[in-house]
XYZ file of C-alpha atoms in Angstrom:
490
model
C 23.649 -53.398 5.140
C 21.272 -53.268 8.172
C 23.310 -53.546 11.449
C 21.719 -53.453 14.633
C 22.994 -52.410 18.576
C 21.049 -55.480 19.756
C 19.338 -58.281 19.332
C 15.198 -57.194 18.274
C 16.384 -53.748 17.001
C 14.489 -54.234 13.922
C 17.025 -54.715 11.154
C 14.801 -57.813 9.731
C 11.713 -55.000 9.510
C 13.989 -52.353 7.865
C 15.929 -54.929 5.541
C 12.102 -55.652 4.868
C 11.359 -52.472 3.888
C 14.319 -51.676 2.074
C 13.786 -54.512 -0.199
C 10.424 -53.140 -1.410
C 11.145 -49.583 -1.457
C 14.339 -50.112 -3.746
C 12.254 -52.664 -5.825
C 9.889 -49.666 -6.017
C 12.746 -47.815 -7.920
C 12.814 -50.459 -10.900
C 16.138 -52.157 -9.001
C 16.698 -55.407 -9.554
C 17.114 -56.390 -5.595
C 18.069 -59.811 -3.405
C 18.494 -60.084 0.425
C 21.009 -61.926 1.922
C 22.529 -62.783 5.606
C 24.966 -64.648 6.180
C 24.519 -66.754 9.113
C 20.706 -67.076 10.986
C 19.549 -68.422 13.895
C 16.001 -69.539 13.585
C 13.466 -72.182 13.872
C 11.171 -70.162 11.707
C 12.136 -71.357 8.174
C 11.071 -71.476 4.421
C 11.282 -74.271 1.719
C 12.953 -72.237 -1.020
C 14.559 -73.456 -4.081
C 18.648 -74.430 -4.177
C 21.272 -75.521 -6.743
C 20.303 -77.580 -9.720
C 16.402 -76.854 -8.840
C 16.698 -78.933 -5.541
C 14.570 -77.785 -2.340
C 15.928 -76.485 0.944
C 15.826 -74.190 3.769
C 16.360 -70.399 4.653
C 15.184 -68.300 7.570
C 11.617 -67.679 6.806
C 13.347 -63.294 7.526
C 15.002 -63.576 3.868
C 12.113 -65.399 2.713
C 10.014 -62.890 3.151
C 12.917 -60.244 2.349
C 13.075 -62.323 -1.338
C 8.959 -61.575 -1.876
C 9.397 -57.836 -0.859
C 12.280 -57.727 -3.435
C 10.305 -59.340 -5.962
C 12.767 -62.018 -5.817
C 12.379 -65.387 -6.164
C 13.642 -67.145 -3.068
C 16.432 -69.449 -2.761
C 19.780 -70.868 -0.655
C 22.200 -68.392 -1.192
C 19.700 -65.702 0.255
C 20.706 -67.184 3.515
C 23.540 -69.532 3.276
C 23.836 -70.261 6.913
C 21.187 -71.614 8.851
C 21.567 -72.707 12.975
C 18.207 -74.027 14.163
C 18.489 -74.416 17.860
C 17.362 -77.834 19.238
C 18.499 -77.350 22.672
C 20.749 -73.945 24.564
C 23.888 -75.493 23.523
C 23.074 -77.068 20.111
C 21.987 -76.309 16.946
C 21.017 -78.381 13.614
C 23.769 -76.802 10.857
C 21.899 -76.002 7.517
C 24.654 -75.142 4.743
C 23.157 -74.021 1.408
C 19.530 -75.401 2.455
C 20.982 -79.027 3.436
C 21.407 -80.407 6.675
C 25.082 -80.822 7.700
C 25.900 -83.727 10.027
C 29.599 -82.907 9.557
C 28.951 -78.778 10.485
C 26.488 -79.879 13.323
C 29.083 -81.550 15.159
C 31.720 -79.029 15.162
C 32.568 -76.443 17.889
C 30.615 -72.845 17.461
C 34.408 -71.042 16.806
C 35.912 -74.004 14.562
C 33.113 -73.714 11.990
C 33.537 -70.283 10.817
C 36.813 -71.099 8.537
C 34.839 -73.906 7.111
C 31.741 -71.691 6.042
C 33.202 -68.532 4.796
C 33.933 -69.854 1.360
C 30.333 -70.812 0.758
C 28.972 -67.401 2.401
C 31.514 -65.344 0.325
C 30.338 -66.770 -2.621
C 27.010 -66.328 -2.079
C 27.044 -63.009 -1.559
C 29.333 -62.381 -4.562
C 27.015 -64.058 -6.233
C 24.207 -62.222 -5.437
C 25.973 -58.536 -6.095
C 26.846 -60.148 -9.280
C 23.190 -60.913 -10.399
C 21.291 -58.048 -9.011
C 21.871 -54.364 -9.372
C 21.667 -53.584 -4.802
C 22.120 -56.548 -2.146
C 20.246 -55.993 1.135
C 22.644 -57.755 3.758
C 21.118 -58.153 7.252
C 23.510 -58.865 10.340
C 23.046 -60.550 13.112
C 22.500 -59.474 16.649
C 25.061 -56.815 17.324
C 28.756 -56.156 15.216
C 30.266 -55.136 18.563
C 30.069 -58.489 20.161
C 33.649 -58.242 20.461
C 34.142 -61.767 22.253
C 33.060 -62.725 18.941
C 34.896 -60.164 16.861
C 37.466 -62.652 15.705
C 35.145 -65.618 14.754
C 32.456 -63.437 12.701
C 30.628 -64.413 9.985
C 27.664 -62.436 9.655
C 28.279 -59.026 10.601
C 31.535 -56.477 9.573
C 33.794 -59.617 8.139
C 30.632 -59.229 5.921
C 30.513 -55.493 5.814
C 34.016 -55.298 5.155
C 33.729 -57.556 1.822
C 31.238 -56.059 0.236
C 32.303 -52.866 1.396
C 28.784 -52.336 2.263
C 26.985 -48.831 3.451
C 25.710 -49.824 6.842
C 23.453 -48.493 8.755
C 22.755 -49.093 12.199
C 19.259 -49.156 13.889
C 18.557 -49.316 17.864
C 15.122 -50.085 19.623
C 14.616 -46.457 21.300
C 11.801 -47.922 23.076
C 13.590 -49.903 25.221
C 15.395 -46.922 26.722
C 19.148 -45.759 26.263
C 19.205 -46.080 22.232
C 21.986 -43.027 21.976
C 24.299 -45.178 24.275
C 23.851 -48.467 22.335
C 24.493 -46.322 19.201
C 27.332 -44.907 20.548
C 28.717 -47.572 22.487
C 28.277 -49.647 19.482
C 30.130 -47.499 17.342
C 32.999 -46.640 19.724
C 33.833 -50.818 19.853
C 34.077 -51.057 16.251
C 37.667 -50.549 14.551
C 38.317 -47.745 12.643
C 38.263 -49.440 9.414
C 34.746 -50.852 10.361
C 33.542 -47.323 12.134
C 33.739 -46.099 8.845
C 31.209 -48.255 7.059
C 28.511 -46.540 9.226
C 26.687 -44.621 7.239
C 23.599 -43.653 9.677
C 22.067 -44.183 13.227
C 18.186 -45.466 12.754
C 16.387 -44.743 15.578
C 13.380 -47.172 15.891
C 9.909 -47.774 17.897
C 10.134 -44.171 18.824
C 6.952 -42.809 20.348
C 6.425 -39.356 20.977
C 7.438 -35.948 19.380
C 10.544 -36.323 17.369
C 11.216 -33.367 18.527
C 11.825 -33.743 22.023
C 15.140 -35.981 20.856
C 17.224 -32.301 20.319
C 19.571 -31.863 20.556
C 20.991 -36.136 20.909
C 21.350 -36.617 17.338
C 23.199 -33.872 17.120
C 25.149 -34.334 20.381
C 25.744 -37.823 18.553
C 27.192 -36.840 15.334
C 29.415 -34.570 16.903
C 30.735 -37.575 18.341
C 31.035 -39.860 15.697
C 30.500 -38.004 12.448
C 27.447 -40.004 11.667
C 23.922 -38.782 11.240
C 20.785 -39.891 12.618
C 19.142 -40.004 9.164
C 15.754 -41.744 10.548
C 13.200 -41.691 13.681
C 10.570 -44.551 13.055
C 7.789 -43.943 15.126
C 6.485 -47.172 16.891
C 3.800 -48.857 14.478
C 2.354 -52.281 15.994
C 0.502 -53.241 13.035
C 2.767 -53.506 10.208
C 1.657 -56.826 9.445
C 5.307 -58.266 8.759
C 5.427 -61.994 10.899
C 7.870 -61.631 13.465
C 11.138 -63.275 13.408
C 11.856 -65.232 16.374
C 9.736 -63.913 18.901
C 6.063 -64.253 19.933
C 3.526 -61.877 19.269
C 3.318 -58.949 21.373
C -0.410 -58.426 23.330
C -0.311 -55.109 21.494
C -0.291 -56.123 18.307
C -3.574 -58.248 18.172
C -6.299 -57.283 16.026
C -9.068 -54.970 17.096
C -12.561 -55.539 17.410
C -14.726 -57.637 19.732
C -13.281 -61.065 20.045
C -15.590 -63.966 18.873
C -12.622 -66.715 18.798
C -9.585 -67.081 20.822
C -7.064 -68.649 19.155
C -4.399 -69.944 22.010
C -1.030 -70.983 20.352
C 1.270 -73.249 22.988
C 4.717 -71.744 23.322
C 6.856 -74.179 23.837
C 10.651 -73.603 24.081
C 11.545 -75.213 20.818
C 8.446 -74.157 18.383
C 9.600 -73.369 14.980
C 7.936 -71.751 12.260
C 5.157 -69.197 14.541
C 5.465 -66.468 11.530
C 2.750 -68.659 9.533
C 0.450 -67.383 12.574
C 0.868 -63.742 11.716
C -2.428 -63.771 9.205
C -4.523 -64.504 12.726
C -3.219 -61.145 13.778
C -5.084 -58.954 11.321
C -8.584 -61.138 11.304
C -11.019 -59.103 12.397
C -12.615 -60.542 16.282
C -10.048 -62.884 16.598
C -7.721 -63.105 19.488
C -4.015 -64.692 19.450
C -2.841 -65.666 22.886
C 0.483 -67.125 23.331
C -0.020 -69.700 26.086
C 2.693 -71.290 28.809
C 0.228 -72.501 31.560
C -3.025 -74.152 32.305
C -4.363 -71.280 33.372
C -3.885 -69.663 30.287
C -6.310 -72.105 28.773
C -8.690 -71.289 31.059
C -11.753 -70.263 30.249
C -11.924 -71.087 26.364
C -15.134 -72.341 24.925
C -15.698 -75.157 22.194
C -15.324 -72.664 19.774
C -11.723 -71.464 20.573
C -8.622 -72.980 19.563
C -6.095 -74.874 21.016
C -2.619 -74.964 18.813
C 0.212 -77.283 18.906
C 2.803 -75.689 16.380
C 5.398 -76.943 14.923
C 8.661 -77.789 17.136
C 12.063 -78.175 15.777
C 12.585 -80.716 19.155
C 9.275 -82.702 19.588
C 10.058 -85.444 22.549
C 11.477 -82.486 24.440
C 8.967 -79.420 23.951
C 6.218 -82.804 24.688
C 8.185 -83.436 28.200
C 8.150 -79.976 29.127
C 4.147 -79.359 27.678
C 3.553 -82.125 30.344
C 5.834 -80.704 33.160
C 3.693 -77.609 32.678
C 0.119 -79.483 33.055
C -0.871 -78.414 29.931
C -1.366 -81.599 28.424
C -4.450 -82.076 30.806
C -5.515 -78.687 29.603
C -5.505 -79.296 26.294
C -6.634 -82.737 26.403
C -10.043 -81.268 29.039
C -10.357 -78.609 25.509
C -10.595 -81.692 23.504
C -13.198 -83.615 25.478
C -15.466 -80.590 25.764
C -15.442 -80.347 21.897
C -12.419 -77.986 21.695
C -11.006 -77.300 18.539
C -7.220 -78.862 18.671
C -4.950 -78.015 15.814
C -1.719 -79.904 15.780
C 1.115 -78.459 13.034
C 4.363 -80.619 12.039
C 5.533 -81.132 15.673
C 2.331 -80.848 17.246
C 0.533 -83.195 14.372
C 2.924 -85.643 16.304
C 2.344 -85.064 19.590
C -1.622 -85.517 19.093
C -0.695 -88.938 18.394
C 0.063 -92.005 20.126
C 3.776 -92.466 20.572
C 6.760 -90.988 19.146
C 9.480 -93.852 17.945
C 13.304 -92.688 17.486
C 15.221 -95.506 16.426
C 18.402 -93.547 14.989
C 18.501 -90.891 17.904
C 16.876 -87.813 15.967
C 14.873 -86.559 18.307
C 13.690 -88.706 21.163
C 11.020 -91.244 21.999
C 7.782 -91.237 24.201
C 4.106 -91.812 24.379
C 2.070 -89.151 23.206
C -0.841 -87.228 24.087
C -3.314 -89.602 22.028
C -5.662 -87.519 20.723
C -5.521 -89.260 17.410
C -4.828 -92.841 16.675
C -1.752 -92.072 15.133
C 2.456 -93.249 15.553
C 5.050 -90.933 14.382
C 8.492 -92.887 13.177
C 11.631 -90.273 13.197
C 13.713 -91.058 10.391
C 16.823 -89.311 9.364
C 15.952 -88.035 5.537
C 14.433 -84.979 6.174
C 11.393 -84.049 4.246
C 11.678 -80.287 2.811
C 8.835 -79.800 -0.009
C 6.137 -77.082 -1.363
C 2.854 -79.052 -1.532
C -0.336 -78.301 -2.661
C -3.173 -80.576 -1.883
C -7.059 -80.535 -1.802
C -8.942 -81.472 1.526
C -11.059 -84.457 1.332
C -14.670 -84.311 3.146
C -14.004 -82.876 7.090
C -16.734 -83.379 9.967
C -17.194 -81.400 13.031
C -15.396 -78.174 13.790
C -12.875 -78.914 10.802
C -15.693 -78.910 7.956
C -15.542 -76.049 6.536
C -11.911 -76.721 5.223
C -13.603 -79.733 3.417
C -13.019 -79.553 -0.748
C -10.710 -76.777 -0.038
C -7.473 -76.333 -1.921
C -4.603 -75.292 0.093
C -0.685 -74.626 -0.525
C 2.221 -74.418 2.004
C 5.290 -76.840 2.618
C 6.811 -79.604 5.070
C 9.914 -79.375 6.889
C 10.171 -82.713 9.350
C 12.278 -85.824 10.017
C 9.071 -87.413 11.686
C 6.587 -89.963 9.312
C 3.142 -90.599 10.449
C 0.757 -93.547 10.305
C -2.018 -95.001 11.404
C -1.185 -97.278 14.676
C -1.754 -100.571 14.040
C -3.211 -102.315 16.945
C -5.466 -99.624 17.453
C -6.220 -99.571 13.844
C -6.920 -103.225 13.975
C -9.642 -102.556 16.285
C -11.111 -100.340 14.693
C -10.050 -96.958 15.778
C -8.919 -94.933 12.648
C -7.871 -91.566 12.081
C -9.636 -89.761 9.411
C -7.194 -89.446 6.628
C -8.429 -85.737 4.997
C -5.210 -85.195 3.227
C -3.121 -88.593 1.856
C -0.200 -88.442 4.537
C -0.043 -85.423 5.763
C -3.473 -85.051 8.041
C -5.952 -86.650 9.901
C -9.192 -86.316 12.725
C -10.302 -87.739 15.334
C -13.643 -89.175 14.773
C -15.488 -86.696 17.140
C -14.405 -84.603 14.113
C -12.249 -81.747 16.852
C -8.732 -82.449 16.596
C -7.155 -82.178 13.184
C -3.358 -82.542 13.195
C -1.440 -82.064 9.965
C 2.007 -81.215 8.260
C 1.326 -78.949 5.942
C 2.711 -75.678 7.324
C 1.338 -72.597 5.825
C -2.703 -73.243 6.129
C -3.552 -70.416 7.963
C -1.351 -68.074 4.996
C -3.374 -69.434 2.271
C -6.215 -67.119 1.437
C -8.839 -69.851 0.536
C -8.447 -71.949 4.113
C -8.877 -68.150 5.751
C -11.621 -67.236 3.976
C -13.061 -71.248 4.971
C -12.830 -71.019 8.178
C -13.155 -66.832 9.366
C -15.406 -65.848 6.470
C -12.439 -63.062 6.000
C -9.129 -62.149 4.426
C -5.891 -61.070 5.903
C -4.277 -58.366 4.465
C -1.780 -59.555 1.227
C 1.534 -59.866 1.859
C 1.758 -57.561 -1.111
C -0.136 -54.727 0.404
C 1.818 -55.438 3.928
C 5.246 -54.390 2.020
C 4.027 -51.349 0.005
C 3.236 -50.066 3.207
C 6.978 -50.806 4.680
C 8.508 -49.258 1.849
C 5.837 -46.044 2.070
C 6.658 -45.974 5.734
C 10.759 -45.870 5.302
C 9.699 -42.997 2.340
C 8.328 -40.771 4.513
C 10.746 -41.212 7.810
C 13.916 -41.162 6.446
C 15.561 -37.479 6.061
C 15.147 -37.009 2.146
C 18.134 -38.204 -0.430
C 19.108 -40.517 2.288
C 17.539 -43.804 0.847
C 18.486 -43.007 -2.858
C 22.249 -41.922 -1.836
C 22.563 -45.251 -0.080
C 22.707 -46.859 -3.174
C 24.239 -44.663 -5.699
C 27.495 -45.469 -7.019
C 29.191 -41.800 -6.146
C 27.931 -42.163 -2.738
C 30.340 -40.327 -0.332
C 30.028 -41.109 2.744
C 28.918 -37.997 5.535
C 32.056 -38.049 7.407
């Protein structure tokens, strides 16, 4: 199990890498956390061969395990709509029932499922990598968890526990960390990770030591800091650092609204050679773009509200001056609807108001929610958009929202170019293409289409995790993790 002393530590990364690198040793691996909190998420595939959703973290986690994905990877799912509420996903389905229950009261009522799960999962594979959540010594939490050593403690799981060095005061959060735990739960820790190090490794003597002395556990890695990885990131937005080298022919400016969901399927833009990713908040981030730079609209797991606050910020006159000039606009999901028209809520799923209307198009929120794979073929594009024309393309759908044409403006002639049957359309200047499909700029063939380049595999992005963890961990330390004898160091 990968615990971390915070929040952004990188136990999603090192669960990650894990995965591969035991997969490496011909182990027959799953991930699995409990509870998430994410709008990034994955279709994946649940009981009886029906379709729902995980955190798109033990999505990728499943591919690096050479797993195939599914519901009890992630049993728990909380995707935040506002700061005090969250959408309850239970085994991959939405649960009205869950969603309307107090944060502490809905623990009792989930731990069956989750143990299960995870039984499950040890039962079927030879080594479960379990991820927590945040930190285990959240202790105003202690007695309502879910996710972290209630876990630990079941599976009597070898934990190690990984701290973000760069951030300054990494031996304290390890040992603070520790030092809040119960015995009992103290002695699941198996190692201190120290990650985003940068620097000699050297220079660290004689803390690890100093450390171990104090808690009997060894600092059995020092990751150095390593921006390009390629792994999407979890929850937040790209770092500046991280963008791709080169000199920049297209800026590609994502809105970051407080609600977007699903930015991981933007990591591929990262490692494009000449292309830029900007994460934009304000007009003047906009500023500046030419015709040929993007303007993205992502997806948003709260549309009417991330729309209110993109006009409370001015942006909406930013990206609608982008769009007259010949701006490329790409709406996704969430932003597919607020290109269009209006936004109708008659059973109170999400909220109602006018659009931007960039596209002739009315979004109805219904309260089915649509959670597919999908594969579909682009019919002839014009304008900016044609090079996707003819081109095959897979990804998958995860929205309440259903979009048409609007009628009175369709009666008077003003009609979105259908270019994929109901899930996208253009304007007629041929500029703004909104769609649902999530997942375009992962496929390979829509890259190539519209960069004349490749991103590197997903594949080749974990090999290099698990070489990474090979050479940085103190030898024996990876292997004795998961050997049945294992003793622990203390």
């Amino acid at each position: 199990m990968v615990l971390g002393t915070t929040s952004g530590a990188g136990k999603s990364w090192l669960a990650t890498a894990l995965c591969r690198w035991l997969s490496n040793q011909g182990l027959k691996v799953a991930p699995f956390k409990a509870q998430n909190m994410s709008n990034n998420a994955r279709v994946v595939v649940g009981p009886g061969g029906s379709l729902g959703e995980i955190g798109s973290a033990q999505y990728f986690q499943a591919l690096a395990a050479r797993a195939t994905p599914e519901v009890r990877m992630n049993p728990l799912l909380l995707k935040p709509e506002a700061d005090t509420h969250s959408q309850v996903v239970l085994l991959g389905q939405v649960s009205a029932e869950l969603t309307a229950m107090p944060w502490r009261g809905r623990s009792e009522r989930v731990w069956p499922a989750i143990q299960k799960a995870l039984d499950d999962l040890r039962a079927d594979n030879d080594v479960v990598v379990i991820e927590g959540a945040g930190s285990p010594a959240e202790i105003n939490l202690h007695a309502s968890d879910i996710v972290n050593m209630r876990v630990a403690r079941h599976a009597q799981a070898r934990c190690l526990l990984v701290t973000d060095i760069d951030r300054g005061g990494a031996f304290a959060h390890l040992y603070g960390t520790w030092a809040l735990l119960p015995p009992q739960e103290r002695a699941l820790i198996h190692g201190f990770v120290l990650n985003k190090f940068r620097g000699d490794a050297a220079l660290l003597a004689p803390a690890p030591q100093m450390l171990q002395d104090l808690t009997r556990v060894p600092t059995v890695a020092t990751l150095p800091m390593w921006w390009q990885h390629g792994l999407p990131e979890e929850d937040g937005v790209f770092d500046d650092r991280s963008r791709s080298q080169g000199a920049v022919h297209t800026t590609v400016a994502v809105i970051a609204y407080p609600r977007l969901s699903n930015l991981d399927e933007f990591q591929p833009l990262k490692n494009i050679p000449g292309v830029r990713l900007l994460w934009a908040r304000s007009p003047a981030e906009l500023a500046g773009l030419q015709p040929s730079d993007w303007v993205v609209l992502p997806g948003s797991k709260a549309t009417a509200a991330d729309l209110a606050w993109l006009r409370a910020q001015g942006l909406d006159a930013a990206v609608a001056a982008h769009a007259q000039a010949g701006g490329r606009v790409l709406g996704v999901c969430g932003g597919l609807q607020m290109l269009g028209e209006a936004l109708i809520d008659p059973n109170g799923i999400d909220g109602n108001g006018p659009g931007l209307g960039l596209l002739p198009l009315v979004t109805v929120f219904e309260t089915a929610k649509t959670v597919r794979h999908t594969r579909a073929r682009f019919a002839p594009l014009s304008g900016a958009w044609a090079a996707l024309s003819g081109v095959e393309v897979s990804g998958y759908e995860i929205h309440h929202g259903q979009t048409a044409q609007h009628p009175a403006m369709a009666a008077k002639g003003d009609v979105a170019q259908e270019v994929l049957p109901g899930l996208a359309w253009q304007n007629n200047a041929g500029n703004v293409l909104g769609l649902y499909l999530h997942g375009l700029l992962e496929d390979p063939a829509a890259l190539q289409a519209l960069f004349g380049a490749a991103a590197p595999t997903l594949e080749q992005v974990f090999d290099g995790m698990a070489a990474y963890i090979d050479r940085h961990f103190a030898p024996g330390v990876l292997t004795a993790l998961t050997a049945a004898d294992c003793e622990t160091s203390r």
